[in-house]
Coordinates of C-alpha atoms in Angstrom, one line a residue:
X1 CA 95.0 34.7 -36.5
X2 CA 95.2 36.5 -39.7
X3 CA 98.4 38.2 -40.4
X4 CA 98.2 41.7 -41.7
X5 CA 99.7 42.7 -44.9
X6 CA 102.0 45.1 -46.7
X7 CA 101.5 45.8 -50.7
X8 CA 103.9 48.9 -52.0
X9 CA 102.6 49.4 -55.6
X10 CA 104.9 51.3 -57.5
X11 CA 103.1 53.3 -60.8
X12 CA 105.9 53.8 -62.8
X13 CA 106.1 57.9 -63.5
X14 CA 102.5 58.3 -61.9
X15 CA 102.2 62.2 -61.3
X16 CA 99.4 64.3 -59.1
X17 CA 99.4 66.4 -62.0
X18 CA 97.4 63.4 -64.4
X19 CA 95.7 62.0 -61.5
X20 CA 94.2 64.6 -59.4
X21 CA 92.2 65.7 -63.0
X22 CA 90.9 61.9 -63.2
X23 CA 89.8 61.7 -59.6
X24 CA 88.0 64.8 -60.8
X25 CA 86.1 63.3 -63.2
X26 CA 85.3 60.2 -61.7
X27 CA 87.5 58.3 -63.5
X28 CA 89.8 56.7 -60.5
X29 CA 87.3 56.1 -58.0
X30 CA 89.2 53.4 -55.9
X31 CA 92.1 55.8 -55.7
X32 CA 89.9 58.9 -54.6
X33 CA 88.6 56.7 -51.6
X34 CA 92.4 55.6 -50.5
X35 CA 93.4 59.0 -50.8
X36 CA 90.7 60.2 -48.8
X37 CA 91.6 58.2 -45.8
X38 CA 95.6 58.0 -45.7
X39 CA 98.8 60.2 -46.4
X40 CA 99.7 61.9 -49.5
X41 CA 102.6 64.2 -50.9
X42 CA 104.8 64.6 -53.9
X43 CA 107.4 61.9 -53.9
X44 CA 110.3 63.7 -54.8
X45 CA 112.9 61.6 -57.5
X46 CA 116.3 60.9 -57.7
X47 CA 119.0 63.2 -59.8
X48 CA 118.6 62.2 -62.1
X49 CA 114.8 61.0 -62.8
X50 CA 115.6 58.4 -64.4
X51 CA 113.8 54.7 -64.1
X52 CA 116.3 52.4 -63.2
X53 CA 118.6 54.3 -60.4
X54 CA 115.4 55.1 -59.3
X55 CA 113.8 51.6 -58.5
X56 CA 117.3 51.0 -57.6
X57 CA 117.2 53.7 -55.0
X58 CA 114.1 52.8 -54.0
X59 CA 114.7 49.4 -52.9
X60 CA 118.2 49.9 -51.2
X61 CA 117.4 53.3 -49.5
X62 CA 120.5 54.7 -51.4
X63 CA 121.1 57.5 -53.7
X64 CA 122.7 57.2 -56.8
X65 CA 126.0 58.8 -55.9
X66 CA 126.4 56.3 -53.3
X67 CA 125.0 53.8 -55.4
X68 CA 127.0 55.0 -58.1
X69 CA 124.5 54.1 -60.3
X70 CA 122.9 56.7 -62.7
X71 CA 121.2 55.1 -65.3
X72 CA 120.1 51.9 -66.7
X73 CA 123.7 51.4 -67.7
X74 CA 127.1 52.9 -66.6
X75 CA 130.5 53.0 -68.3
X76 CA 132.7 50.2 -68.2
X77 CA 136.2 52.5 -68.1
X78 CA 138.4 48.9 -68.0
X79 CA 136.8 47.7 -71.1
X80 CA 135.5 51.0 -72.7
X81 CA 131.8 49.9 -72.9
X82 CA 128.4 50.9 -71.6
X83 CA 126.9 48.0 -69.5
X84 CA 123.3 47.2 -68.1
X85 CA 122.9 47.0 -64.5
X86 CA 120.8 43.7 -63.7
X87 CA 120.0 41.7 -60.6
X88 CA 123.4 42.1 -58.9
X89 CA 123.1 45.3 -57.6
X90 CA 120.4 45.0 -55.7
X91 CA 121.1 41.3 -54.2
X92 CA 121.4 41.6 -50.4
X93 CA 121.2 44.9 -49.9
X94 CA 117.1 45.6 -51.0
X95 CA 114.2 46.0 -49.2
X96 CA 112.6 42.6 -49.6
X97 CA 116.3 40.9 -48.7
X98 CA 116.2 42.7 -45.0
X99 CA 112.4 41.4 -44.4
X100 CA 113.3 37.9 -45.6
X101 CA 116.1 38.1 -43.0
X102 CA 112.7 38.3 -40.6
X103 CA 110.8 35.3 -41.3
X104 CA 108.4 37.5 -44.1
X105 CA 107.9 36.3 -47.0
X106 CA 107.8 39.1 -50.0
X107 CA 106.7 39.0 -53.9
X108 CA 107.8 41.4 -56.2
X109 CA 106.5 41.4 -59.1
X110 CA 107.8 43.2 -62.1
X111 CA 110.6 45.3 -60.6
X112 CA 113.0 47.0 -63.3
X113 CA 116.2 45.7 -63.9
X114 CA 115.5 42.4 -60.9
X115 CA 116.8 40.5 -64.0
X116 CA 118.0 37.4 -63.6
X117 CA 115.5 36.5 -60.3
X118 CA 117.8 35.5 -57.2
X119 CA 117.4 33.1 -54.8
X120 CA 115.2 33.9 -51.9
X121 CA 112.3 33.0 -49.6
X122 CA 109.6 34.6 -51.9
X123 CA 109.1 34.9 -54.7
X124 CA 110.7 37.1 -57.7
X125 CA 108.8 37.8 -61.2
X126 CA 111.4 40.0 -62.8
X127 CA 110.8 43.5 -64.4
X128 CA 112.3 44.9 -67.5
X129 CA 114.6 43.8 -69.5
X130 CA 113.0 40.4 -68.9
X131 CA 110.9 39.0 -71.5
X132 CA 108.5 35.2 -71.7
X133 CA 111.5 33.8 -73.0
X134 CA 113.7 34.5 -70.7
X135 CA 114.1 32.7 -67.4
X136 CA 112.4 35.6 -65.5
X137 CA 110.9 33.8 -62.3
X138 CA 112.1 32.8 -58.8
X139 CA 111.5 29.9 -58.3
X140 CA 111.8 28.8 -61.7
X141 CA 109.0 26.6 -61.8
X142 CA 106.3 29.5 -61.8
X143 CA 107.2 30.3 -65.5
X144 CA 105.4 27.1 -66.4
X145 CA 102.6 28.5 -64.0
X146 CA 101.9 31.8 -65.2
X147 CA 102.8 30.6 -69.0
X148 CA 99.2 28.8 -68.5
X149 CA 97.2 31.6 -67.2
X150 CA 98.4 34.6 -70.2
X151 CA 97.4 34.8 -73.2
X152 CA 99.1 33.8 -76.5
X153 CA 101.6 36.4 -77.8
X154 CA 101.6 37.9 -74.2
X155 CA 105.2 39.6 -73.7
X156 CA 106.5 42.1 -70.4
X157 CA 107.7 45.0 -73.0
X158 CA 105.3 47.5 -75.4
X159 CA 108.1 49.3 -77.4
X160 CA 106.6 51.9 -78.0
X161 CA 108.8 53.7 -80.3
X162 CA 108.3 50.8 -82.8
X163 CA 107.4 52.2 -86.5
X164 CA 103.7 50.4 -85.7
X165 CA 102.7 52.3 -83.4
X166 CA 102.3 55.0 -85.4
X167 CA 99.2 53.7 -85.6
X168 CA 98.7 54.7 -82.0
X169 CA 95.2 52.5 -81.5
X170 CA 97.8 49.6 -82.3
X171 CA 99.6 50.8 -79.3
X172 CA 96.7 51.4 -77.1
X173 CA 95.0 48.2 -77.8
X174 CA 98.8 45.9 -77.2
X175 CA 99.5 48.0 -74.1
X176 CA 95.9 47.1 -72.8
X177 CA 96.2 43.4 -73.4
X178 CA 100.1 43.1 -71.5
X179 CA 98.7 45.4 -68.3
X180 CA 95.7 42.6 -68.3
X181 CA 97.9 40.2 -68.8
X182 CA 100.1 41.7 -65.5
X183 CA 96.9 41.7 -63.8
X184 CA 96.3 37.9 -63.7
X185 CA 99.9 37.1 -62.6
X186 CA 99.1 39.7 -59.9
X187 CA 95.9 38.2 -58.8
X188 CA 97.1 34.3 -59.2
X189 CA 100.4 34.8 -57.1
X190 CA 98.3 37.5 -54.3
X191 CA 95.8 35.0 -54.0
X192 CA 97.5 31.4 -54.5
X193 CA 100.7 32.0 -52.6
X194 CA 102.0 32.8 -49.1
X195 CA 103.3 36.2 -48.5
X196 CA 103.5 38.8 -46.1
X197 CA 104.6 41.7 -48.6
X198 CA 104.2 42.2 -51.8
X199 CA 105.8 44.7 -54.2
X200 CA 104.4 45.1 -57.5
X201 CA 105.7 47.2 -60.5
X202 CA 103.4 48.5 -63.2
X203 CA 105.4 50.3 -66.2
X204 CA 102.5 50.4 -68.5
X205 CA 102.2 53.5 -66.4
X206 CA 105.3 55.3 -67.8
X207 CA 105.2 53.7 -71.4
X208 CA 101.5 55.3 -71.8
X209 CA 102.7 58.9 -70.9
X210 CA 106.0 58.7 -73.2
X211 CA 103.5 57.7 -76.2
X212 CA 100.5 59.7 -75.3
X213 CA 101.5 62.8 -73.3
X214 CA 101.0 65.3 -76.3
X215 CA 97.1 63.7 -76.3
X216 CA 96.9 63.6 -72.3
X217 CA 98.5 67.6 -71.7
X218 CA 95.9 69.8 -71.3
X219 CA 98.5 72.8 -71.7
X220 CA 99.4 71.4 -75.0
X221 CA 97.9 73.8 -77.7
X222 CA 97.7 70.7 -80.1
X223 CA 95.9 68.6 -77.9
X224 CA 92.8 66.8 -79.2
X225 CA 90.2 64.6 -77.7
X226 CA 90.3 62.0 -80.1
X227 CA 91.6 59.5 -77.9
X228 CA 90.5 61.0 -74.5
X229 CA 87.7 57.5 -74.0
X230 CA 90.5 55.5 -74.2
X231 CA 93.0 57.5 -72.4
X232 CA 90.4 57.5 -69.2
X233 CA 89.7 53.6 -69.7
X234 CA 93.6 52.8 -69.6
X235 CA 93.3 54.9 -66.1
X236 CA 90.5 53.0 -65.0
X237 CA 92.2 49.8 -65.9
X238 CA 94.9 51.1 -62.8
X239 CA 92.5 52.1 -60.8
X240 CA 90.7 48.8 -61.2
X241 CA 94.0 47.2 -60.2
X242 CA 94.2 49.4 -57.1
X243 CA 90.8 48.8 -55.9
X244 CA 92.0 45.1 -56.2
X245 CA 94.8 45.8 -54.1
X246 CA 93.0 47.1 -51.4
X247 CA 90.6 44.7 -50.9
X248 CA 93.2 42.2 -50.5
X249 CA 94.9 44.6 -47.7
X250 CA 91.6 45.6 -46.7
X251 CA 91.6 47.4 -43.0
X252 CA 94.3 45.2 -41.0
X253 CA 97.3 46.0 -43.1
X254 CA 99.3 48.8 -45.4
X255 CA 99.2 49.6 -48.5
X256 CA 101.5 52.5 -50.3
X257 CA 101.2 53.7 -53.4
X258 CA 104.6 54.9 -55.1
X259 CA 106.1 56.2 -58.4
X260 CA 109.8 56.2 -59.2
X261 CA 109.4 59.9 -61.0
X262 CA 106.5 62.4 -62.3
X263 CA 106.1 63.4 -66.3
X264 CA 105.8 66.5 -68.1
X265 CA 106.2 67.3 -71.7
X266 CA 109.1 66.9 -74.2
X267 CA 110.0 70.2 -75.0
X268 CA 113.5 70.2 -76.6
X269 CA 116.3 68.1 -78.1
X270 CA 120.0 68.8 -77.4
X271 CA 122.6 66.6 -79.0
X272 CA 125.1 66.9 -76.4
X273 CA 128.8 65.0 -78.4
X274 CA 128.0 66.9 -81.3
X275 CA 128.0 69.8 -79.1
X276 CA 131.2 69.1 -77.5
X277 CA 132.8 68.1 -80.8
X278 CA 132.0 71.6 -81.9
X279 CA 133.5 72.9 -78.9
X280 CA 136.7 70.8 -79.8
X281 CA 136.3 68.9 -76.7
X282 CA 135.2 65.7 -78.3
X283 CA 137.1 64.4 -81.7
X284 CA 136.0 61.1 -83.4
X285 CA 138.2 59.3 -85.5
X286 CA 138.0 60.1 -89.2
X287 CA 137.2 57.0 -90.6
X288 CA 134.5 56.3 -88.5
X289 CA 132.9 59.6 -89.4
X290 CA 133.2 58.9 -93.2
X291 CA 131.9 55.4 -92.7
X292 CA 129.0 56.3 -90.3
X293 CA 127.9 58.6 -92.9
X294 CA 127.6 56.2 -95.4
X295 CA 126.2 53.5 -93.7
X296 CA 123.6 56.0 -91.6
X297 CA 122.7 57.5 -95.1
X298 CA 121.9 53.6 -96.4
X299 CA 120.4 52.2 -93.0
X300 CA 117.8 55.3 -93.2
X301 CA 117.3 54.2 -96.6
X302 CA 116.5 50.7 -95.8
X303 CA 114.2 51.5 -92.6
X304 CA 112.3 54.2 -94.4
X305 CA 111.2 51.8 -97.6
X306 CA 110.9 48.6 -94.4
X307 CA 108.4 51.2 -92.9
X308 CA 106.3 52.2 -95.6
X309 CA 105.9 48.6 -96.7
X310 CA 105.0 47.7 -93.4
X311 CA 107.7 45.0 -93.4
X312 CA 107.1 44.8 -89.4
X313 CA 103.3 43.7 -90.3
X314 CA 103.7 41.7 -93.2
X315 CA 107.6 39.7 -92.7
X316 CA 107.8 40.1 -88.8
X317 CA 110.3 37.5 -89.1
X318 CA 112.6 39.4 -92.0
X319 CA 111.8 42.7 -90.2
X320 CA 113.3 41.0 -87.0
X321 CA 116.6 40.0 -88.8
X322 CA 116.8 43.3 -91.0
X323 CA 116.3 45.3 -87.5
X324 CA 119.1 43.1 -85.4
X325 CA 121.5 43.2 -88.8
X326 CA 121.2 46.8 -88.7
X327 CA 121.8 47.5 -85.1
X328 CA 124.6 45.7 -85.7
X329 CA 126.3 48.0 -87.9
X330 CA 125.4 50.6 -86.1
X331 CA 128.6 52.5 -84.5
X332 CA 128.9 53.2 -80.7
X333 CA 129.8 56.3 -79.5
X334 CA 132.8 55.0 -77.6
X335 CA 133.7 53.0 -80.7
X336 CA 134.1 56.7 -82.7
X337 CA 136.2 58.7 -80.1
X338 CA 139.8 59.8 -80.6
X339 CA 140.5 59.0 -76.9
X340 CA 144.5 61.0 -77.9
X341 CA 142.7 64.2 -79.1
X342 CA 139.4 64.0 -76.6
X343 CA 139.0 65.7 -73.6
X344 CA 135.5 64.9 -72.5
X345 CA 132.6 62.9 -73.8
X346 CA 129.1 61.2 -72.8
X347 CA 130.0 57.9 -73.7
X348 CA 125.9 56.7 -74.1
X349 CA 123.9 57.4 -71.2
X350 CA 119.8 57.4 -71.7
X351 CA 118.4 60.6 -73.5
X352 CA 116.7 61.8 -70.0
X353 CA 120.1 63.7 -69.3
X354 CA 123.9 64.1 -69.7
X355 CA 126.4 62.9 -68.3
X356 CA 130.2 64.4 -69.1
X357 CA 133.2 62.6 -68.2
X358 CA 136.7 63.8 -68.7
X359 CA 139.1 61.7 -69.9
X360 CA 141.4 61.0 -67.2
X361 CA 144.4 59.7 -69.6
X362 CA 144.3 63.0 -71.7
X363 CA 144.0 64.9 -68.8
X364 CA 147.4 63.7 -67.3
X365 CA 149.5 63.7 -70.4
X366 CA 148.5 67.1 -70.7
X367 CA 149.2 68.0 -67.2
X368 CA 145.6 69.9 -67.6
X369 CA 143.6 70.3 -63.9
X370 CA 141.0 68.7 -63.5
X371 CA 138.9 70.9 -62.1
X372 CA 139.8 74.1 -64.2
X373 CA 138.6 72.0 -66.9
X374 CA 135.5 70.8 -65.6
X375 CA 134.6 74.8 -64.8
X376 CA 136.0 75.6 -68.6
X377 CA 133.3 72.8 -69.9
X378 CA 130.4 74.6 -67.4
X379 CA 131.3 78.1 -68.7
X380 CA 130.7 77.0 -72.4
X381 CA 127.5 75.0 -71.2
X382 CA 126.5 78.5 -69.7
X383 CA 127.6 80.5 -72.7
X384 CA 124.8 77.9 -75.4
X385 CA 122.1 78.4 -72.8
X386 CA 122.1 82.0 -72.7
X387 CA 122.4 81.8 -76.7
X388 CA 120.1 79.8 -77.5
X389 CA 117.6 80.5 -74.3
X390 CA 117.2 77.2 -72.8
X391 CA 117.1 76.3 -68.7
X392 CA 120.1 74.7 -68.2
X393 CA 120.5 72.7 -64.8
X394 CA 124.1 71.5 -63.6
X395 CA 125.2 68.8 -60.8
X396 CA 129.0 68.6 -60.3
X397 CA 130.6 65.1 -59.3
X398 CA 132.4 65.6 -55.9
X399 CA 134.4 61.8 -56.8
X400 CA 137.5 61.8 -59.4
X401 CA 136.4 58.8 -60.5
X402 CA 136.5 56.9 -63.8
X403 CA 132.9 55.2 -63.9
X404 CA 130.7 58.5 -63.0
X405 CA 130.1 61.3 -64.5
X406 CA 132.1 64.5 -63.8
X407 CA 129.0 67.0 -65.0
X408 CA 125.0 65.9 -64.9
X409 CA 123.1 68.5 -66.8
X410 CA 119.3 68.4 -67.5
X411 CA 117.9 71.1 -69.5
X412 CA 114.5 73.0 -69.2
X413 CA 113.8 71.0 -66.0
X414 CA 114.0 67.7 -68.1
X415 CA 111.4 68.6 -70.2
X416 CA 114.9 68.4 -73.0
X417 CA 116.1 64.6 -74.0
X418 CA 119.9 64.2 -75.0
X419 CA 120.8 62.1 -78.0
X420 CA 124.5 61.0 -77.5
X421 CA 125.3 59.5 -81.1
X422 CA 123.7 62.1 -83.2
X423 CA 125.9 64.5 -85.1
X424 CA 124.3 66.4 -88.0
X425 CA 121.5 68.7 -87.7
X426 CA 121.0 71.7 -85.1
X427 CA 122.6 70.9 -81.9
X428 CA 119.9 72.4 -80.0
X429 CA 116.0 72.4 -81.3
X430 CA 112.7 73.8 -79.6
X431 CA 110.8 70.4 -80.6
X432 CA 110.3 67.2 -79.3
X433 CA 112.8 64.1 -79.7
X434 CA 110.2 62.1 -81.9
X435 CA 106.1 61.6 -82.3
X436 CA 106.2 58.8 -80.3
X437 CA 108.2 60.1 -77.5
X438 CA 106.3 63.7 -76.6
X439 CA 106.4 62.7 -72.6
X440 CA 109.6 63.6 -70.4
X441 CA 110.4 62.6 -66.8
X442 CA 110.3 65.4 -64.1
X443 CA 111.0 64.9 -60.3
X444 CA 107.5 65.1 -58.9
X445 CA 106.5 61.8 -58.3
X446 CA 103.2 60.6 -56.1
X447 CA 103.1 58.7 -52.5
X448 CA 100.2 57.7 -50.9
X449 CA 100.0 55.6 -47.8
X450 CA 97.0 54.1 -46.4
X451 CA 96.2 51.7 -43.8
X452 CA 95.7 50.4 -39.9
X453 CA 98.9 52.4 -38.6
X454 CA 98.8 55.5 -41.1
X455 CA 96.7 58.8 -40.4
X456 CA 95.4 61.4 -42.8
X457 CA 98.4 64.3 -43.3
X458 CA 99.4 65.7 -46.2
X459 CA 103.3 65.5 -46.6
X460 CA 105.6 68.2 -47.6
X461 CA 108.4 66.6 -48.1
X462 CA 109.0 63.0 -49.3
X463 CA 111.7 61.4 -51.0
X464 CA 112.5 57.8 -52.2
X465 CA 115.3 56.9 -50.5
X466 CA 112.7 57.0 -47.7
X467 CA 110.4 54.4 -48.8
X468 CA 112.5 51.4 -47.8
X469 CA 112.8 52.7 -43.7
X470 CA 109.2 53.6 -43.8
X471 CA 107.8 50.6 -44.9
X472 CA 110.6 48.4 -42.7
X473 CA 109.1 50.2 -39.9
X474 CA 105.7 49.8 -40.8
X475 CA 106.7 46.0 -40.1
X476 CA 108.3 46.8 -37.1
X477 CA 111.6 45.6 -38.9
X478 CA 114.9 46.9 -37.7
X479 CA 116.4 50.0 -40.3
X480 CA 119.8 49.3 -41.5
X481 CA 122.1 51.9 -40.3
X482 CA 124.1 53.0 -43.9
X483 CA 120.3 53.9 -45.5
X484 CA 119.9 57.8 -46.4
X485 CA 116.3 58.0 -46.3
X486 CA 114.2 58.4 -43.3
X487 CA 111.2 57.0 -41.4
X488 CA 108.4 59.2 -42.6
X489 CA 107.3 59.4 -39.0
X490 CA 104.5 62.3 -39.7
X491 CA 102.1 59.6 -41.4
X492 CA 101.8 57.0 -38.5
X493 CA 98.7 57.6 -35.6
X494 CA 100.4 58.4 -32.2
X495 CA 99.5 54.6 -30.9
X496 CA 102.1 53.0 -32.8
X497 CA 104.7 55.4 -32.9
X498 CA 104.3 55.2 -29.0
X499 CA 104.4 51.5 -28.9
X500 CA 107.1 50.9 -31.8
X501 CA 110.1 52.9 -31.0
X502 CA 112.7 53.1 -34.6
X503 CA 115.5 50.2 -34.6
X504 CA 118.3 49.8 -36.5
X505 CA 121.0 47.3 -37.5
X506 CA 123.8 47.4 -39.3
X507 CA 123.6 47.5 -43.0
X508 CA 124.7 44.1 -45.0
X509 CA 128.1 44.0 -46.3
X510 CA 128.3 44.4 -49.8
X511 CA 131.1 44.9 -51.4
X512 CA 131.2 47.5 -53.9
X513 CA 132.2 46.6 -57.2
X514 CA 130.4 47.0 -60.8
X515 CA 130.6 43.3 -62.2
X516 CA 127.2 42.5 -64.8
X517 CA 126.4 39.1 -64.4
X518 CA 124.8 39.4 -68.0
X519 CA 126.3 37.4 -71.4
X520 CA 127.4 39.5 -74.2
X521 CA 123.8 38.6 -75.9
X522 CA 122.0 39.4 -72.9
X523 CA 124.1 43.0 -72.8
X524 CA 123.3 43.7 -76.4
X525 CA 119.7 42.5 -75.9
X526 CA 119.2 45.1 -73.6
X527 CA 120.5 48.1 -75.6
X528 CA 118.5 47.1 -78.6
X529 CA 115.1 47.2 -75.8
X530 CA 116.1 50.8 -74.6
X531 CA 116.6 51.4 -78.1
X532 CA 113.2 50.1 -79.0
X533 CA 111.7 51.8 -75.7
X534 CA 113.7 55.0 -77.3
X535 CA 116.0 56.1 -74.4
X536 CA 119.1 55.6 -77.3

């Protein structure tokens, strides 16, 4: 008896507001057809939108705040560092942990941050910040099995804010050659290996829009059709994918299609330290500002003559070196602060937002509320917005806690990135952070859910803490009890909902506590790929 399957595929920062236009033109065929038959709404993201506490989310059926996780690193107050999340904080507590508990056997393939692969009974391929030379597969003899079926010089990243892909064919044609690359793991492990579900990740997806959005926005006055062939044939290169997918689900089992957040343009820059320095809230230590000029005024030197020479073409290996050495001398922002003059700070959170945090110590030895002081920090906020025109969006922390931040601001609906170790230049500026960064995240992601047990219905409100106890449900898999999200009920026929009455169980114990299992290489690793993927 054939056993019916579940595949979830998650298109990282897919929006309705690229795809619908595609559909349109005949461009995503496979996906007009699942649409046609099955659910759909706007998946709505996480505060804030940002990749990893969103995957994160995802996959445990928690929110950030409970999570406590709200970006692809959070702040070390014991040993005054940013960290990576990684594999840990999703071990026993995920979606594909509960249905291994039930005798099915999951893939995931290419989920963020799964890094290092756990044990299980399945099988893990892990997302970013993996690489081919890591140890990146569960079990670990697959590497040697999907080393043979990629091709040479295949790796999981395109950092797309490299100098070389200014040349953005460069960038097309390498980010065309990794998602067929992707492609044959997927169809060697869907079609070689037992599995009841299988979650796959496709980032391509959100690297594409951060490079190309100022080509792909049809509101952008600037726009040109020069690279609108290949924009459509990297979309039919998904759609492809999906039409895969489906066949391989065909009419006995599920299939949901997912993205962790939508897109929209990059509007704005607002250096948010050098913004609280001004306001006297933030004071670095003098030497490091002396020296940082210095070495900043040299580095740009350096990168600017490494760049016109093409050193990354021509000496990949010295332009390796040259790249790490400098990183290296690069100054953190924690490493600057005057933690006895500084009330409150961003100590390096992505650019996709800000997060303030006071500094407990100061606060105390001042005898200075913390609240008052939080308000104080809103009011000023408030006061630069009004100045200087700009939608300014606040989430207050309801924990006094060390590791999260106090304040969350976005800024014209996140359209506005956040450098947190710039301090020269305007603090606020009406342009976008770089050429090769001219697409934002926004909250408006896609879900679409097709299959044996799922009816047409268009969905008003969906959110992604309730794509873990909708899909446990679809596999008539008891919901742990501590999840936030919800069963999304309104997309199953009548028949099943009748015969398959919501379970639950209690949640597995995991004890909270914020302990990387990553080496002090594997840390730094991992800031110099968000650097490279420009979230730093």
């Amino acid at each position: 008896m054939k056993t019916n399957k579940i595949i979830v595929l998650g298109l990282d920062g897919a929006t309705f507001d690229v795809i619908s236009p595609l559909i349109k033109e005949g461009v995503m065929p496979n996906l007009k057809r699942i649409m046609g038959k099955g659910a759909l709404g706007i998946l709505k993201s996480v505060i804030p939108p940002v990749t990893a506490p969103a995957w994160l989310s995802i996959a445990t059926g928690l929110s950030p705040f409970s999570l406590r996780i709200f970006d692809f690193m959070y702040f070390d107050e014991k040993n005054n560092k940013m960290k990576p999340i990684d594999s840990s904080f999703f071990k026993n507590r995920s979606l594909w942990d509960y249905v291994e508990e039930y005798g099915m056997r999951p893939i995931i393939v290419n989920y963020p941050f799964l890094y290092p692969p756990y044990e299980i009974d399945g099988i893990i391929i892990s997302g970013f910040p993996a690489t081919i030379k890591d140890e990146f597969t569960f079990p670990s003899y697959l590497k040697k099995e999907i080393l043979r079926i990629v091709s040479n010089g295949f790796d999981f990243i395109v950092n797309y804010h490299h100098p070389k892909y200014d040349d953005v064919t460069l960038f097309l044609n390498d980010l065309f050659k990794t998602l067929e690359n992707k492609y044959k793991i997927i169809k060697y492990l869907l079609m070689n290996k037992k599995w009841r579900i299988a979650f796959i990740v496709l980032s391509e997806t959100d690297w594409f829009q951060h490079r190309m959005w100022k080509y792909i926005d049809t509101t952008n006055e600037r726009k040109t059709n020069k690279y609108n062939s290949k924009i459509k044939k990297f979309w039919a290169k998904i759609d492809e994918i999906i039409g895969f997918l489906d066949d391989i689900v065909d009419e006995g089992g599920e299939f949901f299609i997912i993205s962790d957040h939508g897109f929209g343009p990059n509007t704005s820059v607002f250096r948010l330290n050098y913004w609280l320095e001004q306001q006297r809230y933030l004071k670095r230590k003098k030497k490091y500002c002396n020296i940082k000029i210095i070495k900043e005024t040299f580095l740009y030197f350096l990168t600017q003559i490494s760049n016109k020479l093409k050193f990354y073409k021509y000496f990949p290996k010295v332009y390796k070196w040259g790249k790490k050495t400098v990183n290296s001398f690069k100054p953190r922002i924690l490493d600057e602060i005057d933690w006895q003059n500084t009330i409150a700070f961003d100590p390096g959170h992505t650019i996709p937002f800000g997060g303030i945090y006071l500094n407990k110590k100061y606060l105390e030895n001042s005898g200075i509320n913390r609240e008052g002081m939080i308000n104080s920090i809103i009011r000023d906020l408030r006061v630069i917005a009004k100045e200087q025109n700009f939608k300014l969006e606040i989430f207050k922390s309801f924990s006094d806690s060390s590791d999260i931040p106090d304040i969350l601001i976005s800024i014209n609906d996140w359209g506005c990135v956040l450098p947190k170790n710039q301090f020269e230049g305007r603090v606020y500026e009406n342009t976008p952070y770089s050429d090769r960064h001219t697409g934002c995240h926004r909250l408006e992601g896609i879900f679409i859910a097709k299959g044996k047990k799922i009816k047409r219905n268009k969905l008003k409100e969906v959110k992604l803490m309730d794509i873990l106890p909708t899909v446990l449900y679809t596999l008539d898999v008891p919901i742990p009890s501590n999840i936030e999200g919800r069963v999304l009920k309104e997309i199953f026929i009548e028949n099943y909902l009748k015969s398959h009455p919501i379970s639950f169980r209690k949640g597995n114990i995991v004890e909270y506590k914020k302990d990387s299992e990553l080496s002090l290489s594997e840390d730094e690793k991992i800031k110099r790929q968000l650097e490279g993927l420009g979230y730093m």
